[in-house]
XYZ file of C-alpha atoms in Angstrom:
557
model
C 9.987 -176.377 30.096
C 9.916 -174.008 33.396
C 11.243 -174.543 36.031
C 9.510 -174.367 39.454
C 12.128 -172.702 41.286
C 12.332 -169.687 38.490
C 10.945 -165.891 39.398
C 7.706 -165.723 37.357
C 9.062 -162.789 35.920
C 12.324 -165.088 34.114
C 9.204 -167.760 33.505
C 7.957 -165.234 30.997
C 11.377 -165.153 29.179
C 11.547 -166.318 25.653
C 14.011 -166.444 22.555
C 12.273 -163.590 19.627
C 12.878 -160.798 21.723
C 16.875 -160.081 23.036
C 18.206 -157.148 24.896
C 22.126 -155.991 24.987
C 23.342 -156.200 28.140
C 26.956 -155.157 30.244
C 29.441 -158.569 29.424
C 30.656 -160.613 27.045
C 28.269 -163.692 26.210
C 24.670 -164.424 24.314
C 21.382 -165.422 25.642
C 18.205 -165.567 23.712
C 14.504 -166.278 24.755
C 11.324 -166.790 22.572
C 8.613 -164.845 24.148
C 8.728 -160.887 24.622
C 11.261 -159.325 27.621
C 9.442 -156.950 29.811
C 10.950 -153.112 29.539
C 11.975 -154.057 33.097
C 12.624 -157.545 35.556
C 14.803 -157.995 38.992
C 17.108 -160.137 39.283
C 16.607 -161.726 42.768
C 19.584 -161.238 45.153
C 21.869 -159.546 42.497
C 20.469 -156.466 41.305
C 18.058 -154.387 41.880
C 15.043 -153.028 39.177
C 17.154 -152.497 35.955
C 16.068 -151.286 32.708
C 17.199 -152.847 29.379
C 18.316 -150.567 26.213
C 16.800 -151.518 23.078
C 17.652 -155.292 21.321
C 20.416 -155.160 19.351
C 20.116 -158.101 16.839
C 22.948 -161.089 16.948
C 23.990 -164.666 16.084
C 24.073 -167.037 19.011
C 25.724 -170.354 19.631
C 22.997 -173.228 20.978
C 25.943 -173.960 23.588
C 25.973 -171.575 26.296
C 25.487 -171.936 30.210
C 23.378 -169.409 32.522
C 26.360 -167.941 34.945
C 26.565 -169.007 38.625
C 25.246 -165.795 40.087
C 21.610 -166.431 40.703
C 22.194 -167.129 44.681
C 19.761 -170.098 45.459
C 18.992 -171.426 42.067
C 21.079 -173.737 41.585
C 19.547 -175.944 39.073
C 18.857 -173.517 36.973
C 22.934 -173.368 36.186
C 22.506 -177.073 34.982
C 19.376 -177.783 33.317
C 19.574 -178.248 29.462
C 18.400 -175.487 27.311
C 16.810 -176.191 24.097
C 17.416 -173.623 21.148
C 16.489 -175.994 18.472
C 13.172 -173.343 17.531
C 15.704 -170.045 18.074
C 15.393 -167.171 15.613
C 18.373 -165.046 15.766
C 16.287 -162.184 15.689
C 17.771 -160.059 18.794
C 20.042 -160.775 21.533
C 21.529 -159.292 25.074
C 24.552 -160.152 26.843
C 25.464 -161.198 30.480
C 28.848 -160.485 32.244
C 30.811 -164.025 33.357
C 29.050 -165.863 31.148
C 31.291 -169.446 31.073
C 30.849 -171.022 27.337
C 31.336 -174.957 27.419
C 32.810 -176.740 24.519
C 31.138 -179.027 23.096
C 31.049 -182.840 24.691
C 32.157 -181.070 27.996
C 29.512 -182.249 30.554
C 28.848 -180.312 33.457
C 30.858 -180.340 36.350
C 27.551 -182.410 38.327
C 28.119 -185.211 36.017
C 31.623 -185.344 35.874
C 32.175 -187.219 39.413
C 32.492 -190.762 39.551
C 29.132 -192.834 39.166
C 27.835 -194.923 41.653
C 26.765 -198.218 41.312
C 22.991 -197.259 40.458
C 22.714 -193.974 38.732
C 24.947 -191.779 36.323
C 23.612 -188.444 37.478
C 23.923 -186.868 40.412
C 21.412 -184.300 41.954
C 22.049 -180.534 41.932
C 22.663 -180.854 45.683
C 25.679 -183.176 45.359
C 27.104 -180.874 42.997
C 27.638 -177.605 45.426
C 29.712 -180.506 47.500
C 31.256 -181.660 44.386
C 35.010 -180.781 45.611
C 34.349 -182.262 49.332
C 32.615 -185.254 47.821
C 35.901 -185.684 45.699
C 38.603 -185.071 48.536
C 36.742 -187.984 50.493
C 36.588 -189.892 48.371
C 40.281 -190.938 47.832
C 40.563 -189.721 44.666
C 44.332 -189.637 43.288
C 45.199 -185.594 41.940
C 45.385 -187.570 38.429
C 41.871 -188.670 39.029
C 40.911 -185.296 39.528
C 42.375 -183.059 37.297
C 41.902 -185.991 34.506
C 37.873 -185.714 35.310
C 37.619 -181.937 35.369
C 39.541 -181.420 31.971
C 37.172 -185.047 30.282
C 36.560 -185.101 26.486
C 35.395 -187.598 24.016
C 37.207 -189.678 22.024
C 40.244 -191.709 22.416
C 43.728 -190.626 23.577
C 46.157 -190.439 20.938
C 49.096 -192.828 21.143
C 52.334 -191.940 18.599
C 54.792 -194.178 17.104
C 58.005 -193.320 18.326
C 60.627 -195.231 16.032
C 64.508 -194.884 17.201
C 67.722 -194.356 15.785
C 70.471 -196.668 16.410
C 73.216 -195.060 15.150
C 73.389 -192.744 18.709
C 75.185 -194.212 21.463
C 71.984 -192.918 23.287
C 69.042 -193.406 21.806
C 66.730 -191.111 19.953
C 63.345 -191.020 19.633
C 61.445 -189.924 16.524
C 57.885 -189.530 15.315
C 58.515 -190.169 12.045
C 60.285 -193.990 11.138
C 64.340 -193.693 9.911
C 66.089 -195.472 7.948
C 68.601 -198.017 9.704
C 71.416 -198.629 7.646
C 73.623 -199.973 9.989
C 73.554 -203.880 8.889
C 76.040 -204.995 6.830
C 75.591 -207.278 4.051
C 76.160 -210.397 6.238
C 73.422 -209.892 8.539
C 69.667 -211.130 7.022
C 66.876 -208.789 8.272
C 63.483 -209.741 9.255
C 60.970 -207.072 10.723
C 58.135 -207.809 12.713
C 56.001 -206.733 15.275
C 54.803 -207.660 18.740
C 51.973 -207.147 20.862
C 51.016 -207.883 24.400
C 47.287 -207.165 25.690
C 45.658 -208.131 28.867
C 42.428 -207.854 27.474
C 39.975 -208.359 30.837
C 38.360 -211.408 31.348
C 34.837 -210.767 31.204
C 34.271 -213.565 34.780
C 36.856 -211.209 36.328
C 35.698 -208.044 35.561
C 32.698 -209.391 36.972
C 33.976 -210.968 40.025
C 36.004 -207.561 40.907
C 33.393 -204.811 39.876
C 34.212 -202.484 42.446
C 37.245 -201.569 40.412
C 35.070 -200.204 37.306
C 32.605 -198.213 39.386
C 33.907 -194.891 37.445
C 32.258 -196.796 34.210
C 29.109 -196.696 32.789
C 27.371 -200.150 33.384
C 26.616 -200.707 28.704
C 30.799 -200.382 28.649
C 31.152 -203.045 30.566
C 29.619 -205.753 29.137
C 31.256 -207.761 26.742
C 28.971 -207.407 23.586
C 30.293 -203.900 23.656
C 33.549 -204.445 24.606
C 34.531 -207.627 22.595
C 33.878 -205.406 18.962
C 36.382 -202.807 20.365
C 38.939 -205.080 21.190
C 38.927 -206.566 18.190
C 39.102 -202.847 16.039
C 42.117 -202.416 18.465
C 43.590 -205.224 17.383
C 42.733 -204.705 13.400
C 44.276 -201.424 13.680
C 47.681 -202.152 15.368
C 47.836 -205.109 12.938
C 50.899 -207.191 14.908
C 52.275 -210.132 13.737
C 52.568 -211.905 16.997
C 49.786 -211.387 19.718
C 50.246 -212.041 23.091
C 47.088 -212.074 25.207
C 46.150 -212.461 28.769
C 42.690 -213.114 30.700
C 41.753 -214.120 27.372
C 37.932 -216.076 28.920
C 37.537 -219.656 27.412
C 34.392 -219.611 26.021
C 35.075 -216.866 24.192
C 37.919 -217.666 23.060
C 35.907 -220.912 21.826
C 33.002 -219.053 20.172
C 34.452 -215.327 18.879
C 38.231 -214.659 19.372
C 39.687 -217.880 17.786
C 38.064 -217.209 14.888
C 37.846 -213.603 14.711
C 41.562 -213.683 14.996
C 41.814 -216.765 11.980
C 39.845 -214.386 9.742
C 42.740 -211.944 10.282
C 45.374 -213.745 9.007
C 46.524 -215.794 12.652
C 47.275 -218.824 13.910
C 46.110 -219.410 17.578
C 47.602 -221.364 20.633
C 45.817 -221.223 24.059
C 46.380 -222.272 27.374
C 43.813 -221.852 29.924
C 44.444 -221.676 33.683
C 44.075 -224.929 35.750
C 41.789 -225.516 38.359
C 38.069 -224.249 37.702
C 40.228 -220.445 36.464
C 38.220 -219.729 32.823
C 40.661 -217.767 30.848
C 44.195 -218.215 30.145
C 46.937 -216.996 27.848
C 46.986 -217.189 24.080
C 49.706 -216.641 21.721
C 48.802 -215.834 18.026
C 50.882 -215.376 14.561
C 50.590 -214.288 11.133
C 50.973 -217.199 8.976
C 52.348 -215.250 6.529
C 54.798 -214.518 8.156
C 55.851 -217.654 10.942
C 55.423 -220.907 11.161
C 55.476 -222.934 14.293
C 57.921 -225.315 15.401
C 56.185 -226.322 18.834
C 54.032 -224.775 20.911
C 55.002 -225.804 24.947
C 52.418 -224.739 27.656
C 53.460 -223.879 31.162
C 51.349 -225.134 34.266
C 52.631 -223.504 37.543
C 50.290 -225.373 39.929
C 51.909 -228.684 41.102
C 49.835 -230.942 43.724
C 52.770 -232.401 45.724
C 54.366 -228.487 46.471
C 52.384 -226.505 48.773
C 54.189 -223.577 47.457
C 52.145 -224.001 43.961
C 48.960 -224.163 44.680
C 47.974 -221.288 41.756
C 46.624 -221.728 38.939
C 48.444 -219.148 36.751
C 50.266 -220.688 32.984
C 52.436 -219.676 30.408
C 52.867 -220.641 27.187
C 55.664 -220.824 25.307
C 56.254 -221.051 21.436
C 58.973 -222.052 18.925
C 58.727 -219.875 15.936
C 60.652 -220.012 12.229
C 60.470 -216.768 10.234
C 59.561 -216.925 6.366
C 62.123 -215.592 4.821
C 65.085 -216.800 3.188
C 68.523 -216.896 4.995
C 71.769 -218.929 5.149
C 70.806 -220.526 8.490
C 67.438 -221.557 9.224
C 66.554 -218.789 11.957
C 63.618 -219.849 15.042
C 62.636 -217.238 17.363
C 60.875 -218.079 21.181
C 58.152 -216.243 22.281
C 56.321 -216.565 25.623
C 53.492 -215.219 27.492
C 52.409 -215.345 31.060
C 50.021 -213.950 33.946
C 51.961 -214.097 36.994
C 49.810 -214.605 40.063
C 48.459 -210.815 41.177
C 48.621 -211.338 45.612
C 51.206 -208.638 46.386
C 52.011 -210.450 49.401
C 53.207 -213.598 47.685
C 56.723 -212.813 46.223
C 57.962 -216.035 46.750
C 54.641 -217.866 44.115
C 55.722 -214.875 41.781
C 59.442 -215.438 41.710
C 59.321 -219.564 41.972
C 56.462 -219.043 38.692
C 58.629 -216.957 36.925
C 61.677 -219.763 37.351
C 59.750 -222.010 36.228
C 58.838 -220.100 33.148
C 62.046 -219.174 32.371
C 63.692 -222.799 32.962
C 60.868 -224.190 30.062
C 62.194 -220.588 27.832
C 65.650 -221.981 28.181
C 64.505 -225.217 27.597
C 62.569 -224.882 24.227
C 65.053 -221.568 23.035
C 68.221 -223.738 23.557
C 70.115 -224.431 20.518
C 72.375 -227.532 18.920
C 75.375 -225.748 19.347
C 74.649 -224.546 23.319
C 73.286 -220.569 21.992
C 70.027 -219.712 23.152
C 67.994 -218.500 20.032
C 66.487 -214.739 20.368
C 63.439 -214.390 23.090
C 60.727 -212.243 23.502
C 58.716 -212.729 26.757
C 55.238 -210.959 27.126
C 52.802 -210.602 29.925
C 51.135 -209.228 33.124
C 53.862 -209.860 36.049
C 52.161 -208.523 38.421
C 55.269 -206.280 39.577
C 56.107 -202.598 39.049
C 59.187 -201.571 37.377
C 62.447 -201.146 39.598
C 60.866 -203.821 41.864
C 62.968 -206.957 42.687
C 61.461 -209.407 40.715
C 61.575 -207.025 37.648
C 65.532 -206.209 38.078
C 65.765 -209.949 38.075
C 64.264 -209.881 34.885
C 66.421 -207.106 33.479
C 69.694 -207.961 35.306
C 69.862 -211.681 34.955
C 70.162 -212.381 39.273
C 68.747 -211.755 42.343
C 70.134 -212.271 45.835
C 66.963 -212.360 47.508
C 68.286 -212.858 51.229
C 66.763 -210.775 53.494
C 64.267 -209.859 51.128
C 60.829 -209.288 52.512
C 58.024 -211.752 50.893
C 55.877 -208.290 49.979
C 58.452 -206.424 48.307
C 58.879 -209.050 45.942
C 56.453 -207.127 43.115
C 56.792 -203.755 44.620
C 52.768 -203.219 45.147
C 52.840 -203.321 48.305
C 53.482 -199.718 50.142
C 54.542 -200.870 53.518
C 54.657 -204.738 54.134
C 55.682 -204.826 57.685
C 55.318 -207.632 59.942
C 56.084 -209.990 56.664
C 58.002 -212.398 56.629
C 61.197 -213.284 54.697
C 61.979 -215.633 52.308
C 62.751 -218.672 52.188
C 66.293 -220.227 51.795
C 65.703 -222.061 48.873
C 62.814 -220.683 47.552
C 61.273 -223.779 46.724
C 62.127 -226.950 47.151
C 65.208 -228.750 45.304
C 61.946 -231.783 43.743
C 60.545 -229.100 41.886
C 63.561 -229.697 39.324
C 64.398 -226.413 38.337
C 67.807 -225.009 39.613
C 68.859 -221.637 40.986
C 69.998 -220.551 37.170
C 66.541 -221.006 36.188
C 67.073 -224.070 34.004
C 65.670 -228.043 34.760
C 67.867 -229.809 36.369
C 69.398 -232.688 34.503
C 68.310 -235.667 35.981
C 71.488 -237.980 36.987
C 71.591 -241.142 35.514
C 72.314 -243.924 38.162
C 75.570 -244.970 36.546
C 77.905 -245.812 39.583
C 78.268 -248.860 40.858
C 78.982 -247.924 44.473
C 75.866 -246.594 45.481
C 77.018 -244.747 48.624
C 79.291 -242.644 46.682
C 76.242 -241.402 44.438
C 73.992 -240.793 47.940
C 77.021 -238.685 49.065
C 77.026 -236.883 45.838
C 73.468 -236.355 45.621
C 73.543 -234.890 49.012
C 76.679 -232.581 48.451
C 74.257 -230.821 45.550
C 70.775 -230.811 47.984
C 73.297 -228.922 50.569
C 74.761 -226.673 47.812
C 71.337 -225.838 46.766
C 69.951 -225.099 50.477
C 72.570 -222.521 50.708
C 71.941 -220.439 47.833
C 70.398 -217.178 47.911
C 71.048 -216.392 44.576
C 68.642 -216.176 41.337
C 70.067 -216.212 37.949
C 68.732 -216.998 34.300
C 71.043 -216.925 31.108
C 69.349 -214.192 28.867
C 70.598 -210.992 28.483
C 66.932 -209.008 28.285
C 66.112 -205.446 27.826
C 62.855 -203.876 28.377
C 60.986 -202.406 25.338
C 59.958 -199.586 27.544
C 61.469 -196.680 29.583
C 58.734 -196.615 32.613
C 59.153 -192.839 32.326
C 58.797 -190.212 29.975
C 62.065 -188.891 29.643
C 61.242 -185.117 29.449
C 59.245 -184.685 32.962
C 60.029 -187.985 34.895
C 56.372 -189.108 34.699
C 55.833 -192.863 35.035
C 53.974 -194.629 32.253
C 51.134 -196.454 32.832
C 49.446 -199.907 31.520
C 46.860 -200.361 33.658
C 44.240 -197.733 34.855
C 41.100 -198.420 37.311
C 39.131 -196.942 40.180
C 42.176 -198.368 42.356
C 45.182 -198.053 41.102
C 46.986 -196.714 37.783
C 50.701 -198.366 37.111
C 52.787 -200.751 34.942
C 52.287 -203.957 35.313
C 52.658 -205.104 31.527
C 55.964 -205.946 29.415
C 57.758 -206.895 26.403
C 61.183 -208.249 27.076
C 63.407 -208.893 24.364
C 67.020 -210.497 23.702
C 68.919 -207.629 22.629
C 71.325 -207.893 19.453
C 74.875 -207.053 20.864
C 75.042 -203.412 18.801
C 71.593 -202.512 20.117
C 72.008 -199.541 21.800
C 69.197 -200.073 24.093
C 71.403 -203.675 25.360
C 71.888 -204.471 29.064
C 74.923 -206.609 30.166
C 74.236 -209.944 30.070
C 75.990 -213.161 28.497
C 75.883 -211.747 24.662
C 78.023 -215.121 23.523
C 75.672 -217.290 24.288
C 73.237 -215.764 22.209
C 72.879 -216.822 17.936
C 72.189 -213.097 16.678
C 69.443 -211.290 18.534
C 66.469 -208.359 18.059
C 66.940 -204.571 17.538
C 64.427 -202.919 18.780
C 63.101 -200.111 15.813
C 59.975 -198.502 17.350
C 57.090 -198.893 20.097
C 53.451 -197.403 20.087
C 53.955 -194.274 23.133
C 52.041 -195.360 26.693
C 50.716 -192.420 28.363
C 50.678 -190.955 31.995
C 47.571 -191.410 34.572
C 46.282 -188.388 34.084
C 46.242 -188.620 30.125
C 44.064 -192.231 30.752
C 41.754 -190.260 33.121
C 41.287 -187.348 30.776
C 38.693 -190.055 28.965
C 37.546 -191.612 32.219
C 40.503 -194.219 33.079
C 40.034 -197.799 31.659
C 37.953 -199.057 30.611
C 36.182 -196.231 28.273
C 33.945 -195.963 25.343
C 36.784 -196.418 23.242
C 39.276 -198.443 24.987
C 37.554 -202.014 26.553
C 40.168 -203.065 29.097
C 41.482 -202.046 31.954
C 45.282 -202.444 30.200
C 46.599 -200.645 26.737
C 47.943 -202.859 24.133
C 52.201 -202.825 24.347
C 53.089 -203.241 20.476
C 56.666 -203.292 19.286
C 58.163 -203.628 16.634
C 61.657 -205.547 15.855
C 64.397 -206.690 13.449
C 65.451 -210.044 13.470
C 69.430 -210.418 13.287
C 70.499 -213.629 12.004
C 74.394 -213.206 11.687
């Protein structure tokens, strides 16, 4: 169609008749060229030598040098009735791949309308500078394609004191005879409850309202989860309805046995743990509620769950395996809810993974903590203790930048009736055996006054992180989750290690029966990789968090 803001002359323009021109790029028109036209505010009256005839691509884009018209750069051409009959060129013509939008439509959308007028567009780098975009954000938008970013396998030899990465999977051959190998995989997915995505929409407003609702999204989850093809699925925000209606039984056509645990209170999703039958079967299955009435201190509604797994295969020993997931409570300013949840996870871990003869059997813990790597509450996890005195109540997670004027924690944490020690294990309730009662009153207040004084955190596993946090050849962090706010790690696996995995941290390896080896992972990627397709979530990708998925060898010795 023409457009109003055209010289009449360039109205007349059509696609049979092309002239050759000074430059490098194609243009054709229909109707006849006049022997000569000005270009308003670039050249003066020009004549054109005679057409030359040429092939010409449908995706071309008139160059910025027209002064005032604007819209003229971005309106859509249509060549779909173009006879390559004759052509001319113009000089600094910019060719756009194809499925590159223009730059208009590449800032973020608001919550109304995914265009934005010609107008906003000459502001387009202002617009972007106020509004708090991250350089990631940025550079990620201006560089957008289709299609989904490429995660690789990276599998890892053992044999290396340090450990090697590799695209391609190895062959381990360091087992003897005596050890019984089982390989499996794991995967842990915070796949966005559709009431909170809801309830916390300004986070998506880079999205495109049809991605967001869950007819669309639910399908893609689900290929995600077909494709990666885990044995053991560990999923958070997973929305209670439909969990009731589609995932249960989505996920029992693939092969899976479900267990799910929804948050207390009026919360509607909640974490779900789900196996291959084929390959476990389940001992017991233990949820965790971290909200007690009678402690101020929990008043959240967060859960874990915890299960008991055996392996199907045949070994001298009869081999279980513990796997938990968890949602720790997000409020960055509440350190001491995250740290007292995770104890209480951890005691109900050592609880169920606890052993006949005293070993702890191998653990894998999965979830959304809530916490960024190197933070306290994460070197807990890694190192096995914590002395927390001192330690500010906001720097608990690490998300918060600069909690001043917060206040420290508490000496305990929480309080000694919650039953869970300061090793992270339930207390063992004492048995009113004495006769004398005073001497048991004494006792019983010797341990209360032990316990007040304790800064000190510590659990009995020995866990390593499936993940680095940074890509080893630039230093760039990983990321797991990826919205209009923020783009970090947040998401784990943890994992026993075997004592001759390389990856191991110190820990108590004796009171361990065998352990994992970790063999591969699927590759994260870096913020600006996630925002080359838009962030999260994207036509492709449904939630605001990538799927973790590793994969492990069971060593029974």
């Amino acid at each position: 169609g023409r457009h109003p803001m055209l010289h009449r002359h360039m109205q007349r323009l059509g696609r049979d008749c092309i002239t050759h021109w000074n430059g490098s790029q194609v243009l054709a028109f229909n109707s006849p060229v006049p022997g000569f036209m000005r270009w308003a505010g670039h050249y003066p009256w020009i004549s054109f030598p005679r057409p030359v005839p040429a092939d010409l691509s449908a995706n071309w884009r008139i160059p910025p040098f027209f002064g005032p018209w604007r819209q003229f750069q971005n309106c859509n051409w249509r060549l779909d009735s173009f006879m390559p009959s004759s052509c001319f060129h113009l000089p600094n013509l910019s060719m756009i791949s194809e499925g590159e939008e223009p730059l208009t439509k590449k800032r973020r959308l608001d919550d109304h309308h995914g265009t934005s007028t010609p107008e906003e567009g000459t502001n387009f780098s202002n617009q972007e500078e106020a509004s708090g975009l991250s350089v990631a954000q940025i550079e990620g938008k201006h560089s957008s394609k289709k299609g989904p970013v490429k995660r690789r396998w990276e599998y890892f030899c053992q044999h290396s004191r340090t450990m090697k990465i590799f695209e391609a999977k190895q062959t381990d051959q360091s087992n003897t005879e005596s050890e019984a190998k089982f390989d499996f995989t794991v995967m842990s997915y915070n796949i966005l409850s559709q009431n909170l995505l809801e309830d916390n929409s300004y986070l998506y407003k880079h999205c495109r309202k049809h991605l967001l609702i869950w007819a669309y999204r639910f399908p893609n989850i689900l290929q995600e989860i077909k494709q990666l093809d885990a044995d053991v699925l560990c999923l958070q925000e997973v929305q209670d309805d439909h969990y009731r209606t589609e995932i249960k039984s989505s996920l029992e056509s693939l092969g899976y046995h479900c267990e799910y645990k929804m948050r207390t209170g009026r919360k509607p999703d909640g974490c779900a743990i789900c196996f291959k039958t084929s390959k476990f079967s389940l001992i017991s299955s233990n949820p965790v509620e971290f909200f007690r009435r009678d402690i101020p201190l929990l008043d959240r509604d967060n859960v874990g769950l915890v299960l008991l797994l055996q392996p199907r295969f045949h070994c001298k020993t009869n081999a279980v395996l513990c796997i938990a997931n968890t949602h720790l409570l997000y409020n960055p300013r509440r350190g001491d809810i995250k740290l007292t949840q995770l104890a209480m996870l951890l005691a109900e871990i050592a609880s169920v993974a606890l052993q006949k003869d005293g070993t702890f059997c191998p653990v894998i813990i999965c979830g959304d903590f809530n916490s960024i790597p190197g933070s306290p509450l994460y070197r807990f996890i890694k190192e096995g203790k914590l002395n927390y005195e001192g330690l500010s109540i906001g720097k608990v997670s690490g998300q918060e930048q600069s909690p001043r004027g917060q206040r420290i924690l508490s000496i305990p944490i929480w309080p000694k009736k919650l039953g869970i020690s300061q090793n992270c294990v339930y207390e063992v309730k004492q048995q009113q055996k004495e006769e004398n009662a005073g001497q048991q009153e004494k006792y019983n207040s010797f341990l209360s006054f032990l316990f007040r004084l304790s800064s000190k955190l510590q659990h009995h596993f020995k866990l390593s992180s499936v993940y680095s946090h940074y890509f080893p050849e630039t230093g760039i962090p990983e990321v797991t989750t990826c919205h209009s706010r923020s783009a970090v790690t947040v998401d784990y696996i943890f994992y026993s290690a075997a004592s001759n995995d390389t990856d191991a941290q110190p820990g108590p390896v004796d009171s361990f029966h065998g352990g994992l080896k970790l063999l591969g992972r699927l590759a994260l990627l870096t913020e600006k990789d996630l925002w080359t397709v838009n962030g999260l979530p994207n036509e492709k990708n449904s939630s605001d968090h990538l799927p973790l998925l590793a994969e492990f060898r069971l060593i029974e010795r």
